[in-house]
Coordinates of C-alpha atoms in Angstrom, one line a residue:
Chain M
X296 CA 33.6 -12.7 25.7
X297 CA 34.0 -16.4 25.4
X298 CA 32.0 -18.4 22.9
X299 CA 29.2 -19.3 25.2
X300 CA 28.8 -15.6 26.3
X301 CA 28.6 -14.5 22.7
X302 CA 26.0 -17.1 21.9
X303 CA 23.9 -16.0 24.8
X304 CA 24.3 -12.3 23.9
X305 CA 23.2 -13.1 20.3
X306 CA 20.0 -14.8 21.6
X307 CA 19.3 -11.8 23.9
X308 CA 19.9 -9.3 21.1
X309 CA 17.6 -11.2 18.7
X310 CA 14.8 -11.4 21.4
X311 CA 15.1 -7.7 22.0
X312 CA 14.9 -6.5 18.4
X313 CA 12.6 -9.3 17.1
X314 CA 9.4 -7.3 17.3
X315 CA 10.8 -4.3 15.4
X316 CA 12.2 -6.3 12.4
X317 CA 10.9 -8.6 9.7
X318 CA 12.1 -12.2 9.7
X319 CA 13.1 -12.0 6.1
X320 CA 12.5 -15.0 3.7
X321 CA 15.2 -17.4 2.4
X322 CA 14.9 -17.9 -1.4
X323 CA 16.4 -20.4 -3.7
X324 CA 16.2 -21.2 -7.4
X325 CA 16.8 -24.5 -9.2
X326 CA 18.3 -22.8 -12.2
X327 CA 20.7 -20.7 -10.1
X328 CA 21.8 -23.9 -8.3
X329 CA 22.5 -25.5 -11.7
X330 CA 24.5 -22.5 -12.8
X331 CA 26.4 -22.2 -9.5
X332 CA 27.0 -25.9 -9.1
X333 CA 25.9 -25.8 -5.5
X334 CA 22.8 -25.2 -3.4
X335 CA 22.4 -21.5 -2.7
X336 CA 20.2 -20.1 0.0
X337 CA 19.6 -16.3 -0.3
X338 CA 18.7 -14.5 2.9
X339 CA 16.7 -11.6 1.7
X340 CA 17.5 -8.5 3.8
X341 CA 16.4 -6.4 0.8
X342 CA 12.9 -7.2 2.3
X343 CA 14.0 -5.9 5.7
X344 CA 12.4 -2.7 7.1
X345 CA 13.9 0.3 5.3
X346 CA 15.3 -2.2 2.7
X347 CA 18.5 -3.4 4.4
X348 CA 20.0 -5.3 7.2
X349 CA 21.3 -2.1 8.8
X350 CA 17.9 -1.8 10.7
X351 CA 19.0 -4.7 12.9
X352 CA 22.2 -3.1 14.2
X353 CA 20.7 0.4 14.5
X354 CA 17.9 -1.0 16.7
X355 CA 20.3 -2.9 19.0
X356 CA 22.6 0.1 19.4
X357 CA 19.7 2.3 20.5
X358 CA 18.2 -0.4 22.8
X359 CA 21.5 -0.7 24.7
X360 CA 21.3 3.0 25.7
X361 CA 19.9 3.9 29.1
X362 CA 16.5 5.6 29.3
X363 CA 18.3 8.9 30.0
X364 CA 20.5 8.5 27.0
X365 CA 17.6 7.6 24.8
X366 CA 15.8 10.8 25.8
X367 CA 18.8 12.8 24.6
X368 CA 18.7 11.1 21.2
X369 CA 21.1 9.5 18.7
X370 CA 23.3 10.9 15.9
X371 CA 24.9 9.2 12.9
X372 CA 26.4 10.4 9.7
X373 CA 25.8 8.6 6.4
X374 CA 24.8 9.2 2.9
X375 CA 23.3 5.7 2.6
X376 CA 21.4 3.0 4.3
X377 CA 22.6 3.7 7.9
X378 CA 20.9 7.2 7.8
X379 CA 17.6 5.6 7.1
X380 CA 18.2 2.7 9.5
X381 CA 19.0 5.0 12.5
X382 CA 16.1 7.3 11.7
X383 CA 13.6 4.4 11.5
X384 CA 15.0 2.5 14.4
X385 CA 14.9 5.7 16.5
X386 CA 11.3 6.3 15.4
X387 CA 10.3 2.7 16.4
X388 CA 11.8 3.3 19.9
X389 CA 10.5 6.9 20.2
X390 CA 14.0 8.4 20.3
X391 CA 15.1 11.6 18.6
X392 CA 17.4 11.0 15.7
X393 CA 19.9 13.6 14.2
X394 CA 21.2 12.5 10.9
X395 CA 24.2 14.2 9.3
X396 CA 24.0 13.9 5.5
X397 CA 26.3 15.4 2.9
X398 CA 24.7 18.2 0.9
X399 CA 25.0 16.1 -2.3
X400 CA 23.2 13.1 -0.9
X401 CA 20.4 12.0 -3.3
X402 CA 17.1 13.8 -2.5
X403 CA 15.3 10.5 -2.4
X404 CA 17.4 9.4 0.5
X405 CA 17.0 12.6 2.4
X406 CA 13.2 12.4 1.9
X407 CA 13.3 8.8 3.2
X408 CA 15.1 9.9 6.4
X409 CA 12.7 12.7 6.8
X410 CA 9.7 10.4 6.3
X411 CA 11.1 8.2 9.1
X412 CA 11.1 11.3 11.4
X413 CA 14.9 11.9 11.3
X414 CA 16.1 15.5 11.7
X415 CA 18.6 16.1 8.9
X416 CA 21.8 18.3 9.3
X417 CA 23.5 19.0 6.0
X418 CA 27.3 18.9 6.0
X419 CA 30.0 19.3 3.4
X420 CA 30.6 16.3 1.2
X421 CA 33.7 14.8 2.7
X422 CA 34.0 12.5 5.6
X423 CA 35.8 15.1 7.8
X424 CA 33.0 17.6 7.4
X425 CA 30.5 15.0 8.3
X426 CA 32.4 13.9 11.4
X427 CA 32.9 17.4 12.5
X428 CA 29.3 18.3 12.3
X429 CA 28.3 15.0 14.1
X430 CA 30.7 15.9 16.9
X431 CA 29.2 19.4 17.2
X432 CA 25.7 17.9 17.5
X433 CA 26.9 15.5 20.2
X434 CA 28.4 18.4 22.1
X435 CA 25.3 20.5 21.8
X436 CA 22.7 17.8 22.6
X437 CA 24.7 15.3 24.7
X438 CA 23.3 12.6 22.5
X439 CA 24.8 9.2 21.6
X440 CA 26.7 8.5 18.4
X441 CA 25.8 5.3 16.5
X442 CA 28.6 4.1 14.2
X443 CA 27.4 2.2 11.1
X444 CA 29.8 -0.7 11.5
X445 CA 32.5 -0.3 14.1
X446 CA 30.3 -0.7 17.2
X447 CA 29.9 -4.0 19.1
X448 CA 26.2 -3.5 19.6
X449 CA 25.7 -2.8 15.9
X450 CA 27.8 -5.9 15.1
X451 CA 25.6 -8.1 17.3
X452 CA 22.5 -6.7 15.7
X453 CA 23.7 -7.4 12.2
X454 CA 24.5 -11.0 13.3
X455 CA 20.8 -11.8 13.7
X456 CA 20.4 -12.1 9.9
X457 CA 22.8 -15.0 9.8
X458 CA 21.3 -16.4 13.0
X459 CA 17.9 -16.5 11.3
X460 CA 19.4 -18.1 8.2
X461 CA 21.1 -20.8 10.2
X462 CA 17.9 -21.4 12.1
X463 CA 16.0 -22.2 8.9
X464 CA 19.0 -23.9 7.2
X465 CA 21.1 -25.5 10.0
X466 CA 23.4 -27.5 7.7
X467 CA 25.0 -24.8 5.7
X468 CA 28.6 -25.4 4.8
X469 CA 29.3 -21.8 4.0
X470 CA 27.8 -18.4 4.7
X471 CA 29.0 -15.4 2.7
X472 CA 28.4 -11.7 3.1
X473 CA 29.7 -8.6 1.3
X474 CA 32.3 -6.6 3.2
X475 CA 32.5 -2.8 3.4
X476 CA 32.8 -1.3 6.8
X477 CA 32.9 -4.8 8.3
X478 CA 29.9 -4.7 10.6
X479 CA 27.8 -7.3 8.7
X480 CA 30.8 -9.5 8.1
X481 CA 31.9 -9.5 11.8
X482 CA 28.4 -10.1 13.0
X483 CA 27.8 -12.9 10.5
X484 CA 31.1 -14.5 11.5
X485 CA 30.0 -14.5 15.2
X486 CA 26.6 -16.0 14.3
X487 CA 28.3 -18.7 12.1
X488 CA 30.7 -19.6 14.9
X489 CA 27.8 -19.8 17.4
X490 CA 25.1 -21.5 15.4
X491 CA 26.8 -23.1 12.5
X492 CA 27.5 -26.8 12.2
X493 CA 31.0 -27.0 10.7
X494 CA 30.1 -23.9 8.7
X495 CA 32.7 -21.5 7.4
X496 CA 32.2 -17.7 7.0
X497 CA 33.6 -16.1 3.8
X498 CA 33.1 -12.6 2.3
X499 CA 33.0 -11.2 -1.2
X500 CA 34.7 -7.8 -1.9
X501 CA 35.0 -5.7 -5.0
X502 CA 38.6 -5.8 -6.4
X503 CA 38.3 -2.0 -6.8
X504 CA 38.1 -1.5 -3.1
X505 CA 39.9 -4.6 -1.7
X506 CA 41.0 -3.1 1.6
X507 CA 39.5 -5.8 3.7
X508 CA 41.1 -8.6 1.7
X509 CA 44.5 -6.8 2.0
X510 CA 43.9 -6.2 5.7
X511 CA 43.4 -9.9 6.3
X512 CA 46.7 -10.6 4.5
X513 CA 48.7 -7.8 6.2
X514 CA 47.3 -8.2 9.6
X515 CA 46.5 -4.5 9.9
X516 CA 43.6 -2.3 8.7
X517 CA 44.3 -1.2 5.1
X518 CA 42.6 1.6 3.2
X519 CA 41.6 2.3 -0.4
X520 CA 43.2 4.8 -2.7
X521 CA 40.1 5.0 -4.8
X522 CA 36.5 3.9 -4.3
X523 CA 35.5 3.3 -7.8
X524 CA 33.0 0.5 -7.6
X525 CA 29.3 0.0 -8.5
X526 CA 28.9 -1.6 -5.0
X527 CA 28.3 1.8 -3.3
X528 CA 27.7 0.2 0.1
X529 CA 31.2 -1.3 0.2
X530 CA 33.5 1.8 -0.3
X531 CA 34.4 2.1 3.4
X532 CA 37.1 0.4 5.4
X533 CA 37.2 -1.9 8.5
X534 CA 37.5 -0.6 12.1
X535 CA 39.3 -1.6 15.3
X536 CA 36.2 -3.3 16.8
X537 CA 35.2 -5.5 13.9
X538 CA 38.7 -6.3 12.4
X539 CA 39.8 -8.6 15.3
X540 CA 36.6 -10.6 14.9
X541 CA 37.0 -10.8 11.2
X542 CA 40.7 -11.9 11.6
X543 CA 39.7 -14.6 14.1
X544 CA 36.6 -16.0 12.4
X545 CA 36.5 -15.2 8.6
X546 CA 38.1 -17.9 6.5
X547 CA 38.8 -15.8 3.4
X548 CA 37.7 -12.8 1.5
X549 CA 37.2 -13.3 -2.3
X550 CA 37.6 -10.3 -4.6
X551 CA 35.5 -9.9 -7.7
X552 CA 35.6 -7.7 -10.7
X553 CA 32.9 -5.1 -11.5
X554 CA 31.6 -7.1 -14.5
X555 CA 31.2 -10.2 -12.2
X556 CA 29.2 -8.1 -9.8
X557 CA 26.9 -6.8 -12.5
X558 CA 26.4 -10.3 -14.0
X559 CA 25.6 -11.8 -10.6
X560 CA 23.2 -9.0 -9.9
X561 CA 21.4 -9.5 -13.2
X562 CA 21.1 -13.2 -12.6
X563 CA 19.4 -12.6 -9.2
X564 CA 17.0 -10.0 -10.6
X565 CA 16.1 -12.3 -13.5
X566 CA 15.8 -15.6 -11.7
X567 CA 14.7 -14.7 -8.2
X568 CA 12.6 -11.7 -9.4
X569 CA 13.8 -9.5 -6.6
X570 CA 15.5 -6.1 -6.5
X571 CA 18.8 -6.1 -4.8
X572 CA 21.5 -3.4 -4.6
X573 CA 24.9 -4.0 -6.3
X574 CA 26.6 -4.6 -2.9
X575 CA 24.3 -7.6 -2.3
X576 CA 25.5 -9.3 -5.5
X577 CA 29.1 -9.3 -4.5
X578 CA 29.2 -12.6 -2.4
X579 CA 27.1 -14.4 -5.1
X580 CA 29.7 -13.2 -7.7
X581 CA 32.4 -14.7 -5.4
X582 CA 30.5 -18.1 -5.5
X583 CA 30.2 -18.0 -9.2
X584 CA 33.9 -17.2 -9.6
X585 CA 35.1 -19.9 -7.3
X586 CA 32.9 -22.8 -8.4
X587 CA 35.5 -25.5 -7.4
X588 CA 35.6 -24.3 -3.9
X589 CA 31.8 -24.4 -3.4
X590 CA 31.0 -27.4 -5.6
X591 CA 28.1 -29.4 -4.3
X592 CA 28.0 -27.4 -1.0
X593 CA 25.1 -25.8 0.8
X594 CA 25.9 -22.1 0.6
X595 CA 24.1 -19.3 2.5
X596 CA 24.3 -15.7 1.1
X597 CA 23.2 -12.6 3.0
X598 CA 21.6 -10.3 0.4
X599 CA 22.3 -7.1 2.3
X600 CA 19.7 -4.7 0.8
X601 CA 17.5 -3.5 -2.0
X602 CA 17.9 0.3 -2.0
X603 CA 18.9 1.0 -5.6
X604 CA 18.4 4.0 -7.9
X605 CA 16.3 2.5 -10.7
X606 CA 17.4 5.3 -13.0
X607 CA 21.0 4.2 -12.7
X608 CA 21.0 0.5 -13.5
X609 CA 24.0 -1.1 -15.1
X610 CA 22.0 -3.2 -17.5
Chain W
X119 CA -22.4 -24.9 -14.3
X120 CA -24.1 -23.5 -11.2
X121 CA -22.2 -21.7 -8.5
X122 CA -21.8 -24.7 -6.3
X123 CA -20.4 -26.8 -9.2
X124 CA -17.9 -24.1 -10.1
X125 CA -16.8 -23.9 -6.5
X126 CA -16.3 -27.7 -6.3
X127 CA -14.4 -27.7 -9.6
X128 CA -12.1 -24.9 -8.4
X129 CA -11.3 -27.0 -5.3
X130 CA -10.7 -30.0 -7.5
X131 CA -8.4 -28.1 -9.9
X132 CA -6.4 -26.6 -7.1
X133 CA -5.9 -30.1 -5.5
X134 CA -4.8 -31.5 -8.9
X135 CA -2.2 -28.8 -9.7
X136 CA -1.1 -28.0 -6.2
X137 CA 2.0 -30.2 -6.1
X138 CA 3.3 -28.7 -9.4
X139 CA 3.1 -25.1 -8.5
X140 CA 4.3 -22.7 -5.8
X141 CA 1.9 -21.2 -3.3
X142 CA 3.2 -17.7 -4.0
X143 CA 3.5 -15.2 -1.2
X144 CA 1.2 -12.2 -0.5
X145 CA 3.2 -9.0 0.1
X146 CA 2.2 -5.6 1.5
X147 CA 3.9 -2.3 2.3
X148 CA 2.9 0.3 4.8
X149 CA 4.2 3.1 2.5
X150 CA 2.3 1.8 -0.5
X151 CA -0.8 1.7 1.6
X152 CA -0.3 5.3 2.6
X153 CA 0.2 6.4 -1.0
X154 CA -2.8 4.4 -2.3
X155 CA -5.1 5.3 0.6
X156 CA -6.2 1.7 1.0
X157 CA -4.7 -1.7 2.2
X158 CA -3.2 -3.4 -0.8
X159 CA -2.3 -7.2 -0.8
X160 CA -0.1 -8.2 -3.7
X161 CA -0.3 -11.8 -4.8
X162 CA 3.1 -12.5 -6.2
X163 CA 2.7 -14.7 -9.3
X164 CA 6.1 -13.3 -10.5
X165 CA 7.5 -15.9 -8.0
X166 CA 5.4 -18.7 -9.7
X167 CA 7.3 -21.4 -11.6
X168 CA 8.5 -20.0 -14.9
X169 CA 7.7 -16.6 -13.5
X170 CA 4.0 -16.2 -14.2
X171 CA 0.5 -17.3 -13.3
X172 CA 0.2 -19.0 -16.7
X173 CA 1.8 -22.2 -15.3
X174 CA -1.5 -22.8 -13.4
X175 CA -3.7 -22.9 -16.4
X176 CA -1.3 -24.8 -18.6
X177 CA -1.1 -27.5 -15.9
X178 CA -4.8 -27.9 -15.6
X179 CA -5.4 -28.0 -19.4
X180 CA -2.9 -30.8 -19.7
X181 CA -4.2 -32.7 -16.6
X182 CA -7.7 -32.7 -18.2
X183 CA -6.4 -34.7 -21.2
X184 CA -6.8 -38.5 -21.3
X185 CA -3.7 -40.7 -20.9
X186 CA -3.9 -41.4 -24.7
X187 CA -4.2 -37.7 -25.5
X188 CA -1.2 -36.9 -23.2
X189 CA 1.0 -39.4 -25.0
X190 CA 0.4 -37.5 -28.3
X191 CA 1.4 -34.2 -26.8
X192 CA 0.3 -30.6 -26.6
X193 CA 0.8 -27.6 -28.9
X194 CA 0.5 -23.9 -28.3
X195 CA 1.6 -20.8 -30.1
X196 CA 3.0 -17.8 -28.2
X197 CA 5.8 -15.4 -28.1
X198 CA 5.5 -14.9 -24.4
X199 CA 4.8 -16.5 -21.1
X200 CA 2.4 -19.2 -22.4
X201 CA 5.1 -20.8 -24.5
X202 CA 7.2 -21.3 -21.4
X203 CA 4.2 -22.3 -19.3
X204 CA 3.1 -25.1 -21.6
X205 CA 6.7 -26.3 -22.0
X206 CA 7.3 -26.5 -18.3
X207 CA 3.8 -27.9 -17.4
X208 CA 4.2 -30.6 -20.1
X209 CA 7.7 -31.4 -18.8
X210 CA 6.3 -31.7 -15.2
X211 CA 3.6 -34.2 -16.5
X212 CA 6.0 -36.0 -18.9
X213 CA 4.0 -34.9 -22.0
X214 CA 5.6 -33.9 -25.3
X215 CA 5.2 -30.1 -26.0
X216 CA 5.3 -28.5 -29.4
X217 CA 5.7 -24.7 -29.2
X218 CA 5.1 -22.5 -32.2
X219 CA 7.1 -19.2 -31.7
X220 CA 7.5 -16.4 -34.2
X221 CA 10.9 -16.1 -35.8
X222 CA 11.4 -12.7 -34.2
X223 CA 10.7 -13.9 -30.6
X224 CA 13.5 -13.0 -28.2
X225 CA 16.3 -15.5 -28.0
X226 CA 16.1 -15.6 -24.3
X227 CA 12.5 -16.8 -24.5
X228 CA 13.3 -19.4 -27.0
X229 CA 16.1 -20.7 -24.8
X230 CA 13.8 -20.8 -21.8
X231 CA 11.3 -22.9 -23.8
X232 CA 14.1 -25.2 -24.9
X233 CA 15.5 -25.5 -21.3
X234 CA 12.0 -26.6 -20.2
X235 CA 12.1 -29.4 -22.9
X236 CA 9.7 -27.8 -25.4
X237 CA 10.2 -28.5 -29.1
X238 CA 10.2 -25.2 -30.9
X239 CA 8.6 -24.6 -34.4
X240 CA 9.4 -21.2 -35.9
X241 CA 6.6 -19.5 -37.7
X242 CA 6.2 -16.2 -39.5
X243 CA 5.6 -13.2 -37.2
X244 CA 1.9 -12.6 -37.5
X245 CA -0.9 -14.4 -35.7
X246 CA -2.2 -16.1 -38.9
X247 CA 1.2 -17.7 -39.6
X248 CA 1.4 -19.0 -36.1
X249 CA -2.1 -20.5 -36.1
X250 CA -1.5 -22.1 -39.5
X251 CA 1.6 -23.8 -38.3
X252 CA 0.0 -24.9 -35.0
X253 CA -2.9 -26.5 -37.1
X254 CA -0.4 -28.3 -39.3
X255 CA 1.3 -29.8 -36.2
X256 CA -2.1 -30.8 -34.7
X257 CA -2.9 -32.6 -38.0
X258 CA 0.5 -34.3 -38.2
X259 CA 0.8 -35.4 -34.6
X260 CA -2.9 -35.7 -33.5
X261 CA -1.9 -33.6 -30.5
X262 CA -4.1 -31.3 -28.4
X263 CA -4.1 -27.5 -28.6
X264 CA -3.8 -25.4 -25.5
X265 CA -5.1 -21.9 -25.9
X266 CA -3.5 -19.3 -23.6
X267 CA -6.7 -17.8 -22.4
X268 CA -9.9 -18.9 -24.1
X269 CA -10.1 -22.4 -22.7
X270 CA -12.3 -23.3 -19.7
X271 CA -9.6 -25.5 -18.2
X272 CA -7.0 -22.8 -18.5
X273 CA -9.4 -20.3 -16.9
X274 CA -10.1 -22.7 -14.0
X275 CA -6.3 -23.1 -13.5
X276 CA -5.7 -19.3 -13.5
X277 CA -8.5 -19.0 -10.9
X278 CA -6.4 -20.7 -8.3
X279 CA -4.1 -17.7 -7.8
X280 CA -7.1 -15.6 -6.5
X281 CA -8.3 -18.7 -4.6
X282 CA -5.0 -18.8 -2.7
X283 CA -5.2 -15.0 -2.2
X284 CA -8.7 -15.2 -0.7
X285 CA -7.7 -18.1 1.5
X286 CA -4.9 -16.0 3.1
X287 CA -7.0 -12.7 3.0
X288 CA -10.7 -13.7 3.3
X289 CA -12.0 -10.2 3.8
X290 CA -10.9 -8.5 0.7
X291 CA -13.3 -5.9 -0.7
X292 CA -11.8 -6.0 -4.2
X293 CA -9.6 -8.2 -6.3
X294 CA -8.0 -6.7 -9.4
X295 CA -6.1 -8.3 -12.3
X296 CA -4.8 -7.1 -15.6
X297 CA -6.8 -8.1 -18.7
X298 CA -5.3 -9.1 -22.0
X299 CA -6.7 -12.4 -23.4
X300 CA -9.1 -12.6 -20.5
X301 CA -8.1 -16.0 -19.0
X302 CA -6.7 -14.6 -15.7
X303 CA -9.6 -12.1 -15.4
X304 CA -12.3 -14.7 -16.0
X305 CA -10.7 -17.2 -13.6
X306 CA -10.2 -14.6 -11.0
X307 CA -13.9 -13.5 -11.3
X308 CA -15.0 -17.1 -10.8
X309 CA -12.7 -17.5 -7.7
X310 CA -14.0 -14.1 -6.2
X311 CA -17.6 -15.2 -6.8
X312 CA -16.9 -18.6 -5.2
X313 CA -14.6 -17.7 -2.3
X314 CA -15.0 -13.9 -1.7
X315 CA -17.0 -12.3 1.1
X316 CA -18.9 -9.5 -0.6
X317 CA -15.8 -9.0 -2.7
X318 CA -15.9 -7.4 -6.2
X319 CA -13.7 -8.2 -9.1
X320 CA -12.2 -5.4 -11.2
X321 CA -9.6 -5.3 -14.0
X322 CA -7.0 -2.7 -15.1
X323 CA -6.3 -2.3 -18.8
X324 CA -4.0 -0.1 -20.8
X325 CA -5.9 2.8 -22.6
X326 CA -3.8 2.0 -25.7
X327 CA -5.4 -1.5 -25.9
X328 CA -8.8 -1.0 -24.3
X329 CA -10.6 -3.7 -26.2
X330 CA -11.9 -5.4 -23.0
X331 CA -13.2 -2.2 -21.6
X332 CA -15.0 -1.5 -24.9
X333 CA -16.3 -5.1 -25.1
X334 CA -17.9 -4.8 -21.6
X335 CA -19.7 -1.6 -22.7
X336 CA -20.8 -2.8 -26.2
X337 CA -21.7 -6.3 -25.2
X338 CA -19.6 -7.9 -27.9
X339 CA -16.0 -8.8 -28.3
X340 CA -14.1 -5.7 -29.5
X341 CA -10.6 -5.6 -31.1
X342 CA -7.6 -3.2 -31.1
X343 CA -6.4 -1.2 -34.1
X344 CA -3.0 -0.9 -32.6
X345 CA -1.2 -2.7 -29.8
X346 CA 1.2 0.0 -28.7
X347 CA 1.6 -0.5 -25.0
X348 CA 4.5 -1.3 -22.7
X349 CA 2.3 -4.0 -21.1
X350 CA 3.2 -6.6 -23.7
X351 CA 1.2 -9.4 -22.1
X352 CA -2.1 -7.5 -22.6
X353 CA -2.1 -6.9 -26.4
X354 CA -4.5 -9.7 -27.2
X355 CA -8.4 -9.7 -27.2
X356 CA -11.0 -11.6 -25.3
X357 CA -12.5 -14.9 -26.5
X358 CA -16.0 -16.5 -26.6
X359 CA -15.3 -18.7 -23.6
X360 CA -14.0 -16.1 -21.2
X361 CA -16.1 -13.1 -22.3
X362 CA -19.5 -14.3 -21.0
X363 CA -17.8 -15.0 -17.6
X364 CA -16.3 -11.5 -17.5
X365 CA -19.7 -10.0 -18.5
X366 CA -21.4 -11.7 -15.7
X367 CA -18.9 -11.3 -12.9
X368 CA -16.5 -8.4 -13.5
X369 CA -17.8 -5.1 -12.0
X370 CA -15.7 -2.8 -14.2
X371 CA -12.5 -2.4 -16.2
X372 CA -10.4 0.7 -15.5
X373 CA -8.2 2.0 -18.2
X374 CA -4.8 3.5 -17.4
X375 CA -2.3 5.6 -19.4
X376 CA 1.2 4.3 -20.2
X377 CA 2.8 6.8 -17.8
X378 CA 0.6 5.5 -15.0
X379 CA 1.7 2.0 -15.7
X380 CA 5.3 2.9 -15.6
X381 CA 4.9 4.9 -12.3
X382 CA 3.0 2.0 -10.7
X383 CA 5.7 -0.5 -11.8
X384 CA 8.5 1.7 -10.4
X385 CA 6.7 2.1 -7.1
X386 CA 6.3 -1.7 -6.8
X387 CA 10.0 -2.3 -7.7
X388 CA 11.2 0.4 -5.3
X389 CA 9.0 -0.4 -2.3
X390 CA 8.3 -4.1 -2.5
X391 CA 11.8 -4.8 -3.9
X392 CA 10.4 -7.2 -6.5
X393 CA 10.7 -7.5 -10.2
X394 CA 7.4 -7.5 -12.0
X395 CA 6.6 -7.2 -15.7
X396 CA 4.7 -4.1 -16.9
X397 CA 1.4 -6.0 -17.4
X398 CA 1.5 -6.7 -13.6
X399 CA 1.5 -3.0 -12.7
X400 CA -1.7 -2.2 -14.6
X401 CA -4.2 -3.1 -11.9
X402 CA -2.2 -1.2 -9.3
X403 CA -2.1 1.8 -11.6
X404 CA -5.9 1.5 -11.7
X405 CA -6.1 1.6 -7.9
X406 CA -3.7 4.7 -7.8
X407 CA -5.9 6.4 -10.4
X408 CA -9.2 5.8 -8.7
X409 CA -8.3 6.6 -5.1
X410 CA -11.9 7.5 -4.1
X411 CA -13.3 4.2 -5.3
X412 CA -10.9 2.2 -3.2
X413 CA -10.5 4.5 -0.2
X414 CA -10.0 2.6 3.0
X415 CA -10.7 -0.7 1.4
X416 CA -8.9 -4.0 1.5
X417 CA -7.7 -4.5 -2.1
X418 CA -6.1 -7.7 -3.6
X419 CA -4.0 -7.4 -6.7
X420 CA -2.7 -10.3 -8.8
X421 CA 0.8 -9.5 -9.9
X422 CA 0.7 -11.7 -13.0
X423 CA 4.4 -12.2 -13.7
X424 CA 8.0 -11.1 -13.6
X425 CA 9.5 -12.0 -17.0
X426 CA 10.9 -8.7 -18.1
X427 CA 13.9 -7.8 -20.3
X428 CA 16.2 -5.9 -18.0
X429 CA 17.9 -4.2 -20.9
X430 CA 14.6 -2.6 -21.9
X431 CA 13.4 -1.0 -18.7
X432 CA 11.3 2.2 -19.0
X433 CA 13.1 4.0 -16.1

């Protein structure tokens, strides 16, 4: 797709999903700006339906299916936000949803999926078990698979968060997101390229799972040996659909330490009075780390979600 | 004052303070409504400047002073939100602020007062020490005392939160606040009487410090033997200015247990994705306790503030 076609498609996607999502608020804080040395605009996807941006992509992926395909239903495998997103998006569109979740997924997340009308299939706890069970369901029900991040329709859906942000703040110099599977980052990069005004797209990534940063340097998709980070939404790796977009449009990926993530998260909770999940704090941690780079600039940050276990806070 | 005069004064006060405060958002949640069995509208004073409704009353109290009085400055004593509110309100109006704080007040609160330009005087840790030092400062500087809750101008200022809530949701059946010193409750009762449409004003109060509930029953101001509640903003007692208003206009005060406060607070954090202090959760705990009373109704709740020590959470 050329740039004009991408821009048109982003407009179309946004129009299609608009009635099923919240236009989330953009918050700022004088004190945070003083600490950061720049003007920060936080796009609050923690206030999105089901508590994360993933609702946007799930909706678009299902809306792109034919009537026949929708009747047969959708399947995804996830222990986290995508399980809830696909369940709620499918419910909104009256489509059956089959959600593969590992046996050891938190009960609260399973309950949320069930509350949204998703039918849960319990798999073993590793990714191969999950994929195998999802494939079995696809064979049995002839339903459609929705990938959490490596699907162009999911990517276009996630892009609408940055599109809304740039609509309310057209003169941003930078937009940052966290990067895990790469769907939000690729979508945001497309939106920044389409709707930004000399705006650059960056990402923040935990040093402990710096596969995306290494991928950008090596030119091929890298993987993580361990996934030991508090930012539990960012433990996955990039895919062949989103990586080329990220290579083309993302300026840099800044890696941050665990303590920087926790400090950034605490600052947002204390000053903005909002609940965000650790993954959401990663791009803000990157801004606080690289003060010279962002000095005096207008910086947009996508706060990806607010689904956090309050009994397991790091402070 | 008759009802019409009160209504006019509330309009005047709101116009005077409007440019110094945020019009805070009103949030709701489908899931919370399902759990509560009624439609709940949360007025988010945790997003107010300095993180609490107290900013409203402090501004109005200072605005009512003469130019001469303002030059001499204002004094208050508080270990909590009122210290920050008076400091920031005074700064906004370019008035000197002398804040008496107990030696053992949290460092973070002292720093916040100092950041807002308030001059701190450290007193002993009991209320008599604080009052004595405040009186000394008043004698020395001929400045004006701002009481956190038992001052008619403070009460009218606090009323503007409920006024805004009723402006955005005119058909509320109930408005609830927490009750500690009684300033927010008395102000809210005035606003509900002036701007509500057959709307009743209730309060929630911790069972552990149920002085206001007992005062309403006995017809005189009661006190607490102990102040052992997590709702640290509600440990004070009513005063002779606010109590008559509360007697006349507040329908009932519902007392709630500590566990009910914590559960209500957790539900708000998890579902609304916002940070509120324990005192703010008290009226919502009352609604969850008395489901029959509020069944199917439209219920407004003033979330009083969001200044909470994240290292001391109850969950």
